[in-house]
Short mmCIF file of C-alpha atoms in Angstrom, two decimals:
data_model
loop_
_atom_site.label_atom_id
_atom_site.label_comp_id
_atom_site.label_asym_id
_atom_site.label_seq_id
_atom_site.Cartn_x
_atom_site.Cartn_y
_atom_site.Cartn_z
CA MET A 1069 0.00 0.00 0.00
CA THR A 1070 1.32 3.45 -0.89
CA LEU A 1071 0.52 6.68 0.86
CA LYS A 1072 -0.40 9.44 -1.57
CA LEU A 1073 -0.55 12.58 0.51
CA ASP A 1074 -2.47 15.52 -0.89
CA ALA A 1075 -3.75 18.74 0.73
CA ARG A 1076 -6.99 17.12 1.93
CA LEU A 1077 -5.34 14.05 3.45
CA LEU A 1078 -2.60 16.14 5.07
CA TYR A 1079 -5.28 18.34 6.63
CA GLU A 1080 -7.16 15.28 7.93
CA ILE A 1081 -4.04 13.68 9.41
CA MET A 1082 -2.83 16.88 11.03
CA SER A 1083 -6.32 17.77 12.33
CA GLU A 1084 -6.33 14.48 14.19
CA PHE A 1085 -2.77 14.57 15.53
CA HIS A 1086 -1.87 18.32 15.37
CA THR A 1087 1.82 17.53 16.05
CA LEU A 1088 3.89 14.67 14.68
CA GLY A 1089 7.51 13.89 15.40
CA ASP A 1090 9.92 14.60 18.23
CA GLU A 1091 8.55 14.52 21.79
CA GLU A 1092 10.20 17.89 22.48
CA TYR A 1093 7.72 19.48 20.05
CA GLY A 1094 4.65 17.55 21.23
CA GLY A 1095 4.84 14.43 19.09
CA GLN A 1096 5.20 10.87 20.33
CA GLY A 1097 8.77 10.49 19.06
CA THR A 1098 8.20 7.17 17.29
CA PHE A 1099 10.12 5.95 14.27
CA GLN A 1100 6.90 6.00 12.23
CA GLU A 1101 6.31 9.66 13.09
CA ALA A 1102 9.88 10.54 12.12
CA ILE A 1103 9.33 8.92 8.72
CA LEU A 1104 6.03 10.75 8.29
CA VAL A 1105 7.64 14.11 9.20
CA GLY A 1106 10.24 13.56 6.49
CA TYR A 1107 7.54 12.57 4.00
CA ILE A 1108 5.44 15.65 4.83
CA TYR A 1109 8.49 17.91 4.57
CA GLY A 1110 9.24 16.40 1.17
CA LEU A 1111 5.64 16.98 0.06
CA LEU A 1112 5.71 20.60 1.19
CA THR A 1113 9.07 21.38 -0.41
CA GLU A 1114 8.44 19.61 -3.73
CA ASN A 1115 4.77 20.40 -4.40
CA ALA A 1116 4.21 23.36 -6.73
CA GLU A 1117 1.04 24.28 -4.79
CA SER A 1118 2.99 24.64 -1.53
CA ILE A 1119 4.50 28.03 -0.65
CA MET A 1120 7.13 28.60 2.02
CA THR A 1121 6.02 31.73 3.90
CA LEU A 1122 8.67 31.79 6.64
CA ASP A 1123 12.17 30.38 7.05
CA SER A 1124 13.91 31.09 10.36
CA GLY A 1125 16.44 28.26 10.19
CA THR A 1126 14.97 26.34 13.14
CA HIS A 1127 11.51 26.22 11.58
CA LYS A 1128 9.77 26.81 8.28
CA VAL A 1129 6.13 27.64 7.64
CA PHE A 1130 4.46 26.34 4.50
CA SER A 1131 1.06 27.28 3.13
CA PHE A 1132 -0.62 24.33 1.43
CA GLY A 1133 -4.27 23.68 0.61
CA GLY A 1134 -5.45 26.82 2.40
CA PHE A 1135 -3.71 25.99 5.69
CA SER A 1136 -0.27 26.51 7.17
CA TYR A 1137 2.06 23.90 8.60
CA ILE A 1138 5.16 24.47 10.72
CA ILE A 1139 8.14 22.20 10.17
CA TRP A 1140 10.60 22.22 13.10
CA PHE A 1141 14.28 21.42 12.58
CA ASP A 1142 16.95 20.26 14.99
CA GLU A 1143 20.66 19.68 14.70
CA ILE A 1144 21.70 16.10 14.03
CA TYR A 1145 25.42 15.42 14.16
CA ALA A 1146 27.06 13.49 11.35
CA TYR A 1147 29.70 10.98 12.35
CA ALA A 1148 32.20 9.20 10.16
CA ASP A 1149 32.10 5.40 10.01
CA ASP A 1150 34.81 5.06 12.67
CA HIS A 1151 32.25 6.35 15.23
CA SER A 1152 29.82 3.52 14.48
CA GLU A 1153 30.76 1.64 17.65
CA GLU A 1154 29.96 4.65 19.81
CA LYS A 1155 26.30 4.83 20.75
CA PRO A 1156 24.43 7.61 22.49
CA ALA A 1157 23.68 7.04 26.17
CA ASP A 1158 19.96 6.70 25.51
CA SER A 1159 20.37 4.04 22.79
CA ASP A 1160 18.92 1.44 25.18
CA LYS A 1161 15.41 2.84 24.63
CA GLU A 1162 13.18 0.62 22.54
CA ASP A 1163 11.79 3.30 20.21
CA THR A 1164 15.04 5.05 19.38
CA PHE A 1165 16.74 4.88 16.03
CA GLU A 1166 20.10 5.89 14.64
CA VAL A 1167 20.41 8.42 11.84
CA SER A 1168 23.32 8.00 9.47
CA ILE A 1169 24.16 10.97 7.28
CA GLU A 1170 26.13 10.40 4.12
CA ASN A 1171 28.38 13.16 2.83
CA VAL A 1172 26.78 14.07 -0.49
CA SER A 1173 28.84 17.23 -0.91
CA GLU A 1174 32.01 16.77 -2.91
CA ASP A 1175 33.31 20.01 -1.41
CA LEU A 1176 33.86 18.50 2.04
CA PRO A 1177 35.71 15.25 2.64
CA ASP A 1178 34.17 12.94 5.26
CA ASP A 1179 36.77 13.87 7.89
CA GLU A 1180 35.91 17.58 7.57
CA MET A 1181 32.17 16.85 7.76
CA GLU A 1182 32.67 14.92 10.99
CA ASP A 1183 30.86 16.37 14.01
CA GLU A 1184 29.25 19.10 11.89
CA PRO A 1185 25.59 19.66 12.76
CA VAL A 1186 23.04 19.09 10.03
CA LEU A 1187 19.52 20.48 10.34
CA LEU A 1188 16.86 17.84 9.73
CA PRO A 1189 13.07 18.11 10.04
CA VAL A 1190 12.03 16.60 13.38
CA ALA A 1191 8.40 17.69 13.84
CA VAL A 1192 5.43 19.11 11.97
CA GLU A 1193 2.54 21.10 13.45
CA GLY A 1194 -0.74 22.22 11.96
CA PRO A 1195 -3.09 22.86 10.37
CA TYR A 1196 -3.09 26.58 11.14
CA THR A 1197 -4.86 29.47 9.48
CA GLN A 1198 -2.93 32.50 8.22
CA ASP A 1199 -4.37 34.44 11.19
CA ASP A 1200 -2.94 31.83 13.58
CA ILE A 1201 0.51 32.30 12.03
CA LYS A 1202 0.19 36.10 12.23
CA ASP A 1203 -0.75 35.79 15.93
CA PHE A 1204 2.25 33.51 16.58
CA LEU A 1205 4.53 36.04 14.91
CA SER A 1206 3.10 39.04 16.78
CA ASN A 1207 3.41 37.17 20.10
CA GLY A 1208 6.97 36.10 19.35
CA ASP A 1209 6.05 32.40 19.31
CA LEU A 1210 7.66 31.89 15.89
#
């Protein structure tokens, strides 16, 4: 079964859950949510009907299908293969997963990329109206 996400289905999913992804942002932090956050971010960045209305670095706001969605980003550190034996202290948790980042830039060799933070989408919130986004901005919430 394939998931074909459009504006209506995204609205329905987000209306039910409101926040998906990292627990720090209100999600459940499951592997499935992390995959869905990446999928939604891909949809919002690649769809011609989606418009990015704000980019602060730590979050982006996209308008899609008449509603706005906030994508939150966090720094993920890239490690070279020789770090593969080292595991984070919380790796004993059942629902954790390891992210491996491949150096796709020919400008930086792997050893220079090591320990450099990479921003990845970790949570999505919505749906919001344009007035909601304006209120968030005027209150300093975004």
